[in-house]
Short mmCIF file of C-alpha atoms in Angstrom, two decimals:
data_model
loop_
_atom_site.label_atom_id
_atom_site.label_comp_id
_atom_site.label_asym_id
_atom_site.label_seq_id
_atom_site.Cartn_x
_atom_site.Cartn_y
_atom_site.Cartn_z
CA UNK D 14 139.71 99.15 -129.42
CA UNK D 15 140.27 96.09 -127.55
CA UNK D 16 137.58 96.91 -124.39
CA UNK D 17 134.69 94.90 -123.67
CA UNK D 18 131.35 96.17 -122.60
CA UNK D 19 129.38 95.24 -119.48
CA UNK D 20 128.14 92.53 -121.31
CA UNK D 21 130.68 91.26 -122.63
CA UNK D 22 130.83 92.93 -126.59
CA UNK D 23 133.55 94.83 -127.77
CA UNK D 24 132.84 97.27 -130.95
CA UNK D 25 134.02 94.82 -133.49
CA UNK D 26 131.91 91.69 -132.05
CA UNK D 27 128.71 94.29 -132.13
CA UNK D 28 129.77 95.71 -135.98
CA UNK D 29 130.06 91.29 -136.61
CA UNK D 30 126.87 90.40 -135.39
CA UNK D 31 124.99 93.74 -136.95
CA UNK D 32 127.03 92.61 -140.20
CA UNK D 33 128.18 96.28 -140.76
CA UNK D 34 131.47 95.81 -143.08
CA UNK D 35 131.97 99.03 -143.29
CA UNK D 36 132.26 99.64 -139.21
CA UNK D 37 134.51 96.71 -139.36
CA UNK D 38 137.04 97.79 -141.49
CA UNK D 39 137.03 100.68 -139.50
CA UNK D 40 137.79 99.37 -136.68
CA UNK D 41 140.55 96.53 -138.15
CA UNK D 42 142.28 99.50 -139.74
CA UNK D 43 142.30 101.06 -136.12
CA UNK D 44 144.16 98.27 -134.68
CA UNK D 45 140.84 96.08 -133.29
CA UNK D 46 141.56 92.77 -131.95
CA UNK D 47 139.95 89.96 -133.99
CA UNK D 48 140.71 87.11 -131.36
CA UNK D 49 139.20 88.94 -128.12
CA UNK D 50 136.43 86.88 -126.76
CA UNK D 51 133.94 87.26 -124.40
CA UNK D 52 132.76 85.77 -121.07
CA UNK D 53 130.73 83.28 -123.34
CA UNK D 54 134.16 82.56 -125.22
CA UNK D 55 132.81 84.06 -128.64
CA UNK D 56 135.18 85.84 -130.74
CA UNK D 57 133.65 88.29 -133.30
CA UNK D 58 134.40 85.40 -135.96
CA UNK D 59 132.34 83.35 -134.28
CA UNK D 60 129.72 85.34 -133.30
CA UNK D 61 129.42 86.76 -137.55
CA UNK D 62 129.35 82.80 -138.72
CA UNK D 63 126.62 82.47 -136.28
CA UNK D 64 125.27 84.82 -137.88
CA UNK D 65 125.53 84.11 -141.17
CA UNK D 66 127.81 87.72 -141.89
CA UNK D 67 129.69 86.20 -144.92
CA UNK D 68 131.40 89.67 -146.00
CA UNK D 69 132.06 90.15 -142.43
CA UNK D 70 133.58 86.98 -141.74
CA UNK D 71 135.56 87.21 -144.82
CA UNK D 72 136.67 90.44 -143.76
CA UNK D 73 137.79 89.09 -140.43
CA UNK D 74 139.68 86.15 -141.93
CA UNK D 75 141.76 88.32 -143.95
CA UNK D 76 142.39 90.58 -141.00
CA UNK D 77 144.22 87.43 -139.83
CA UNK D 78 141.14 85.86 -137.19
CA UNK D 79 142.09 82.63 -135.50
CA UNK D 80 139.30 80.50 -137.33
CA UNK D 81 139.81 77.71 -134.65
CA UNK D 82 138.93 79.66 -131.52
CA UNK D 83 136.58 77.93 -129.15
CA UNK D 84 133.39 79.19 -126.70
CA UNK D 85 133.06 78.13 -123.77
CA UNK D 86 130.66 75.31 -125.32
CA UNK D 87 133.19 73.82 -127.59
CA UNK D 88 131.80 75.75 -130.90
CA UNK D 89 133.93 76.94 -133.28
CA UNK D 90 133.28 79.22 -135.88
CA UNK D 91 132.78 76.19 -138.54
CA UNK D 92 130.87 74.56 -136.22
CA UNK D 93 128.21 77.61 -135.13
CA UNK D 94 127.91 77.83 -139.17
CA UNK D 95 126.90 74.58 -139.79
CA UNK D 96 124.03 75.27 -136.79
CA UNK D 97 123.35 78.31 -138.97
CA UNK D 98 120.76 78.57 -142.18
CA UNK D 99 121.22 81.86 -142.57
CA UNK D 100 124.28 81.99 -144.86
CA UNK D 101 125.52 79.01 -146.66
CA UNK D 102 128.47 80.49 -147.94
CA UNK D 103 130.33 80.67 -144.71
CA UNK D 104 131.61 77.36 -144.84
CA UNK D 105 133.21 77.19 -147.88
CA UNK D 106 135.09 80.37 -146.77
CA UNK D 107 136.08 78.77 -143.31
CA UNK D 108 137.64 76.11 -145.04
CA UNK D 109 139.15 77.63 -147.68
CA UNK D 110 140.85 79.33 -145.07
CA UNK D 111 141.95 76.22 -143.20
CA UNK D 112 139.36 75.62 -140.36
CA UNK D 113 140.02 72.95 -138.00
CA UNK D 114 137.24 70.43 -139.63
CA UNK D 115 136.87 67.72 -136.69
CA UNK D 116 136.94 70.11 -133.71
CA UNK D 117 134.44 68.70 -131.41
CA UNK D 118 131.99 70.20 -128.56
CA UNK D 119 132.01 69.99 -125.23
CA UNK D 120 128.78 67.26 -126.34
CA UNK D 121 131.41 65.45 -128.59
CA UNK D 122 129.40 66.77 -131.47
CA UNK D 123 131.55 68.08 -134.38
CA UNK D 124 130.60 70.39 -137.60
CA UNK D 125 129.55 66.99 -139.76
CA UNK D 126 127.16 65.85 -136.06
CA UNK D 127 126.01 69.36 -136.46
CA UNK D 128 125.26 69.56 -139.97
CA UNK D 129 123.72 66.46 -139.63
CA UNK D 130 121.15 66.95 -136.67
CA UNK D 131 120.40 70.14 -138.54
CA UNK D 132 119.52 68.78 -141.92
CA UNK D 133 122.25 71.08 -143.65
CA UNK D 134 122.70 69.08 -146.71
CA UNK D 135 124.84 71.95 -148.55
CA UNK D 136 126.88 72.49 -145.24
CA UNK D 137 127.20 68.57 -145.26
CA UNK D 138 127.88 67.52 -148.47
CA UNK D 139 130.86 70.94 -148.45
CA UNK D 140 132.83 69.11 -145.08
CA UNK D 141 132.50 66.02 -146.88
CA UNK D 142 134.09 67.14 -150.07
CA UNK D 143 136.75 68.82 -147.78
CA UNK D 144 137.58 65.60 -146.05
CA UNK D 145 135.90 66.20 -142.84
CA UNK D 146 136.35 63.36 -140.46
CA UNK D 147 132.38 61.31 -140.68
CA UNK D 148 133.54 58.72 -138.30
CA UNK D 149 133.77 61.26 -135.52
CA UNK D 150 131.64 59.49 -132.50
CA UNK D 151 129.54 62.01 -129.46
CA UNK D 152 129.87 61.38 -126.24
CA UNK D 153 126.31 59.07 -126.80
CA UNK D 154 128.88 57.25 -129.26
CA UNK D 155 126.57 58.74 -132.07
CA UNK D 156 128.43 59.15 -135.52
CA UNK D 157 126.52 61.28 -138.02
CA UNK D 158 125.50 57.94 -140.00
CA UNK D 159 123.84 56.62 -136.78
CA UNK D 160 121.67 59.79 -136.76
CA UNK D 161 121.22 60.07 -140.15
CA UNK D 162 119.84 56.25 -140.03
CA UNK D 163 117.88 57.55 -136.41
CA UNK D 164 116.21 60.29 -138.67
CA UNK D 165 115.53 58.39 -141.61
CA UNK D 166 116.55 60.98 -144.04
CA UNK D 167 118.39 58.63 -146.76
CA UNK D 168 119.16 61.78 -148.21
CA UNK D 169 121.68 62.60 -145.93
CA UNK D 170 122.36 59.03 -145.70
CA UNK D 171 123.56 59.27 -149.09
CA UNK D 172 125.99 62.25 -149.11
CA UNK D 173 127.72 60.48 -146.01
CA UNK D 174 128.00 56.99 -147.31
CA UNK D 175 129.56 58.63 -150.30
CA UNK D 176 132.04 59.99 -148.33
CA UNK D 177 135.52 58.81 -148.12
CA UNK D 178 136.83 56.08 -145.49
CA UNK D 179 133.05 56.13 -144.17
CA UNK D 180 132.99 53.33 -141.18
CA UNK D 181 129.37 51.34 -141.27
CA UNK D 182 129.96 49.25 -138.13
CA UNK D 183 130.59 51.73 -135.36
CA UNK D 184 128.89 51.09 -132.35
CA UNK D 185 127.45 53.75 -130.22
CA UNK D 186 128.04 53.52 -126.20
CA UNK D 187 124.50 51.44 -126.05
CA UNK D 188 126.27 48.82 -128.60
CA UNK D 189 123.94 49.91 -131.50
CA UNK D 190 125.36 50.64 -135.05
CA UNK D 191 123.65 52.98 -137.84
CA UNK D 192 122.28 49.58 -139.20
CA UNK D 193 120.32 49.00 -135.61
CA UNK D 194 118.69 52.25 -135.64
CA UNK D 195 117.30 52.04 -139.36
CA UNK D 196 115.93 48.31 -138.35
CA UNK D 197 114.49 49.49 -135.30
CA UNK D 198 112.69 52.63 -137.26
CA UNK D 199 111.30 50.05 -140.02
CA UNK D 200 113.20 52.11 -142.52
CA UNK D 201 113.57 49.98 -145.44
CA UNK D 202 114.85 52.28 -147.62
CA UNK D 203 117.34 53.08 -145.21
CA UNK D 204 118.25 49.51 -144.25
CA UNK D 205 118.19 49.04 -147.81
CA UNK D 206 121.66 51.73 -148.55
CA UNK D 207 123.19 50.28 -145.59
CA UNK D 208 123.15 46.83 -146.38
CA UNK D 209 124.16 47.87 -150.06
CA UNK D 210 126.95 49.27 -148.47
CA UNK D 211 127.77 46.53 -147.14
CA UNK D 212 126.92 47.24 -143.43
CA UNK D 213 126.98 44.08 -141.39
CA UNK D 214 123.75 42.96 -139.82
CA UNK D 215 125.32 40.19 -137.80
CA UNK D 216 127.31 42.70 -136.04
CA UNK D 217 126.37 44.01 -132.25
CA UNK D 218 126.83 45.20 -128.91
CA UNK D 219 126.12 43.24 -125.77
CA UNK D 220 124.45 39.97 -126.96
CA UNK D 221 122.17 41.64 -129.58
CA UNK D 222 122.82 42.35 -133.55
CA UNK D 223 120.12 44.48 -136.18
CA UNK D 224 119.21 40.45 -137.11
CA UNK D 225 117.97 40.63 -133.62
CA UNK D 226 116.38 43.18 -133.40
CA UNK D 227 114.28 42.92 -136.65
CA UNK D 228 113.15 39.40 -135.27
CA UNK D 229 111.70 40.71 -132.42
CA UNK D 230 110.03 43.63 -134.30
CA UNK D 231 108.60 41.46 -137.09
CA UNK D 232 105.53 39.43 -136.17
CA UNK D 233 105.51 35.57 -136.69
CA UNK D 234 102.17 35.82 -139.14
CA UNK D 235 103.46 39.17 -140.26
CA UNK D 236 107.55 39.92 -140.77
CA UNK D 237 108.16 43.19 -141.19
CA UNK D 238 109.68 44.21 -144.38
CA UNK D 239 113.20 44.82 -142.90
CA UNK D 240 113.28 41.37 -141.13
CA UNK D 241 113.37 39.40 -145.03
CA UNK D 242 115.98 41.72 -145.73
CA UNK D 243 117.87 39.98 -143.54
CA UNK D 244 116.03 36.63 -144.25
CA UNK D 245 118.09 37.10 -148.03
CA UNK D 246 121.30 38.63 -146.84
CA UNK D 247 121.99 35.16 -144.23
CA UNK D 248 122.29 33.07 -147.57
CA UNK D 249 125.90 33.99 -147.62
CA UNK D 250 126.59 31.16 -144.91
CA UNK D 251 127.06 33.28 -141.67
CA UNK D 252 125.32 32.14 -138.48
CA UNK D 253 121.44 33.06 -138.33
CA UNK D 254 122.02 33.80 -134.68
CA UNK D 255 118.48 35.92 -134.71
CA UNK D 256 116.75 32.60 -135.41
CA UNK D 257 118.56 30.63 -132.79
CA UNK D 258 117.48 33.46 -130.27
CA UNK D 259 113.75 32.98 -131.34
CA UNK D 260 114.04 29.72 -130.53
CA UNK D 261 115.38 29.20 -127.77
CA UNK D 262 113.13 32.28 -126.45
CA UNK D 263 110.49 30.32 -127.75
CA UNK D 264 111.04 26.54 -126.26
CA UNK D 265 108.82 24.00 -125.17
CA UNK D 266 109.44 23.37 -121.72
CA UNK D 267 109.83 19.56 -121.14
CA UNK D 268 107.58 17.67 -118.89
CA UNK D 269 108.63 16.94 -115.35
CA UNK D 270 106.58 14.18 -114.80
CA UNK D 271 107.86 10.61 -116.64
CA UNK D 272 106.75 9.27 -119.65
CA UNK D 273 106.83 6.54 -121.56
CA UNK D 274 109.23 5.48 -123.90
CA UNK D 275 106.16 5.15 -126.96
CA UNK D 276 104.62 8.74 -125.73
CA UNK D 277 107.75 10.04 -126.01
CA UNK D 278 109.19 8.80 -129.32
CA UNK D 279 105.36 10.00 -130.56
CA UNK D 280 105.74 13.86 -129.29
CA UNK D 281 109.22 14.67 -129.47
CA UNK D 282 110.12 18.18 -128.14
CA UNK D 283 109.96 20.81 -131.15
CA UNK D 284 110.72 24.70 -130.72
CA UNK D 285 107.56 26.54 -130.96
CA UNK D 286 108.00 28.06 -134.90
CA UNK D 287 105.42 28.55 -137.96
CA UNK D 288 104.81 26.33 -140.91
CA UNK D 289 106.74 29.18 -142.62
CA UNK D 290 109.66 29.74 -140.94
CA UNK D 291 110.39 25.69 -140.67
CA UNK D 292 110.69 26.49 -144.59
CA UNK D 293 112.56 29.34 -144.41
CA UNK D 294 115.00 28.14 -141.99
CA UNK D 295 115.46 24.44 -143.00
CA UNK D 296 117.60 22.33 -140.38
CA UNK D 297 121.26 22.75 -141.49
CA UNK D 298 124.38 20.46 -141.55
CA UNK D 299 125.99 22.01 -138.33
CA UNK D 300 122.74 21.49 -135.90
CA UNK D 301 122.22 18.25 -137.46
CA UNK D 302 125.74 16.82 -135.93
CA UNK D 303 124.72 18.55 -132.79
CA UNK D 304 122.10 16.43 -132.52
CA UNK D 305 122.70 13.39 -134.49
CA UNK D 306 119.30 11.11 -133.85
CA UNK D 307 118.24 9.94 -137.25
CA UNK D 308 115.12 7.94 -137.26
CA UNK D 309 116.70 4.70 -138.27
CA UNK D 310 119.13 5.11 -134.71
CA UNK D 311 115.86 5.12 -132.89
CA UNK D 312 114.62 2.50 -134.00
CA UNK D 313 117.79 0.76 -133.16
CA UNK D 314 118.15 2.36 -129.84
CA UNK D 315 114.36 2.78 -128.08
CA UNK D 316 114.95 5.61 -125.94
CA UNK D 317 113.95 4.88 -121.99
CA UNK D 318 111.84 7.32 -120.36
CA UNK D 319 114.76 8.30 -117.96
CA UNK D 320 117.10 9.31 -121.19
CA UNK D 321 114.09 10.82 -123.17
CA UNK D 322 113.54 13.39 -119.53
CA UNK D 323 117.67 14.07 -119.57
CA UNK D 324 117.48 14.68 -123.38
CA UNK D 325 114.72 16.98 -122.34
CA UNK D 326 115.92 18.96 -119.65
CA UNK D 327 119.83 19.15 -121.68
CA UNK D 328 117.68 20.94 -124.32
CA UNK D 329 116.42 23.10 -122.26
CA UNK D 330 119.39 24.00 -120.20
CA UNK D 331 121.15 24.46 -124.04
CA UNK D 332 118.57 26.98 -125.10
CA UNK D 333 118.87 28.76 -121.88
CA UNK D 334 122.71 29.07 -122.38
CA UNK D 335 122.07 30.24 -125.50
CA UNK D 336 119.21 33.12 -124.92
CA UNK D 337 121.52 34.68 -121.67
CA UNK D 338 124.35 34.49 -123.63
CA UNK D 339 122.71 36.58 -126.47
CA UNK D 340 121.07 38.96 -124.26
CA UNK D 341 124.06 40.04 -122.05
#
């Protein structure tokens, strides 16, 4: 009862996948082995909760099935039924009979990645409950949160922020969280849970944060509706480094040639911004000790055209710093 065929099925995998309960009590009375896999690793547990054979794969599970056995993909039984919409009911069952929850792939993807990608809400919201491990990362890094924010189904969203010991600020192997990929999608109902949530959007992976990237998504005449999201949340006092990236993107570059000391105290060197965001953004405490030249101090002090070019290029050289450091 234990032979496989030329193609690698023995009787009980072809009773599983035909979802004949009958045949496979037969053939458990008669001794069949539940844990024989094939050349493609798949036991006749996996193989029925591919399927979607509940009565079969309770059958099996009673008969004693190892519920953790692995193809030669990585999938176990829990995780081919969370691919599956066949039968719902499977994964309760695996559980209930103690499933590994947080096996992964050999793509690093794990039942909750699965369930995920596949818009399984019922499959999802069950491994939640079950305390199914959402942080779990792919080998892209990907955690089901950054692909439920990727997909911009908030319902989903939803069951996994609910979830217990949910992480918000992972960051994926390109340095992206969930928060990035809802920002980059527009998704302002998205961005909306996450920030509820309290998902940080000064938070980020080589140089860049989400405050970043809804800058450079949201036109100067036109922000986009995620970018004064942001534009509310940066009240709390943290560094608006999105706005110091604008500008020094965005930088006059000084004159080379020499000017003099009136022309220059007339056209000072201003970042390139809108009447808007000089209200939005007025100049704060810290940058004005960085640059402490108060009108009444130039008066006192005329500026020669030799210091007005150094102040010049120093600015520029500053901003420079600045926009490579941010975009490493």
């Amino acid at each position: 009862m234990s032979f496989i065929t030329q193609i690698g099925f023995s009787p009980l995998m072809f009773a599983a996948r035909k979802g004949g309960t009958e045949v496979v009590s037969l053939l458990l009375e008669a001794g069949a082995n539940t844990n024989l896999q094939n050349k493609n690793g798949e036991s006749a547990l996996t193989i029925a909760a591919r399927e979607g054979r509940t009565e079969v794969v309770a059958l099996l599970v009673k008969a004693g099935a190892n519920t953790d056995l692995q193809n030669k993909d990585g999938y176990s039984a829990l995780m081919m039924a969370a691919s599956s919409w066949s039968e719902t009911k499977v994964v309760p069952l695996l559980v209930k009979a103690g499933a590994a929850l947080d096996l992964q792939n050999k793509e690093g993807d794990s039942a909750v990645i699965i369930a995920t990608v596949r818009y399984h809400l019922p499959v999802l919201k069950e491994l939640a409950r079950a305390g199914a491990d959402l942080n779990l990362q792919n080998q892209e890094g990907l955690t089901a949160l950054m692909i439920s924010s990727r997909s911009g189904r908030t319902d989903l969203t939803k069951i996994l922020l609910s979830g217990r010991n949910i992480s918000l600020d992972i960051l994926s192997v390109t340095g992206w969280s969930a928060l990035f990929f809802a920002v980059d999608n527009g998704d302002v109902a998205t961005t909306k849970l996450l920030l509820k949530a309290r998902a940080d959007p000064f938070l980020g992976g080589h140089g860049l944060t989400a405050m970043d990237i809804a800058s450079a998504n949201a036109p100067a005449t036109d922000p986009a509706p995620t970018h004064s999201l942001f534009r509310t949340r940066s009240a709390e006092g943290r560094r608006h480094r999105a706005m110091h990236w604008l500008l020094s993107k965005h930088m006059k570059k000084p004159s080379k040639q020499k000017v003099s000391p009136a022309k220059s105290s007339q056209e000072p060197l201003e970042p390139l911004q809108s009447a808007e965001s000089s209200q939005e953004h007025p100049q704060s405490a810290e940058s004005s000790l960085e640059h402490p030249q108060s009108a009444e101090s130039s008066q006192e002090h005329p500026q020669s055209a030799e210091s007005s070019h150094e102040l010049a290029e120093s600015q520029e050289s500053a901003a420079t710093r600045l926009s490579q450091s941010l975009l490493k």
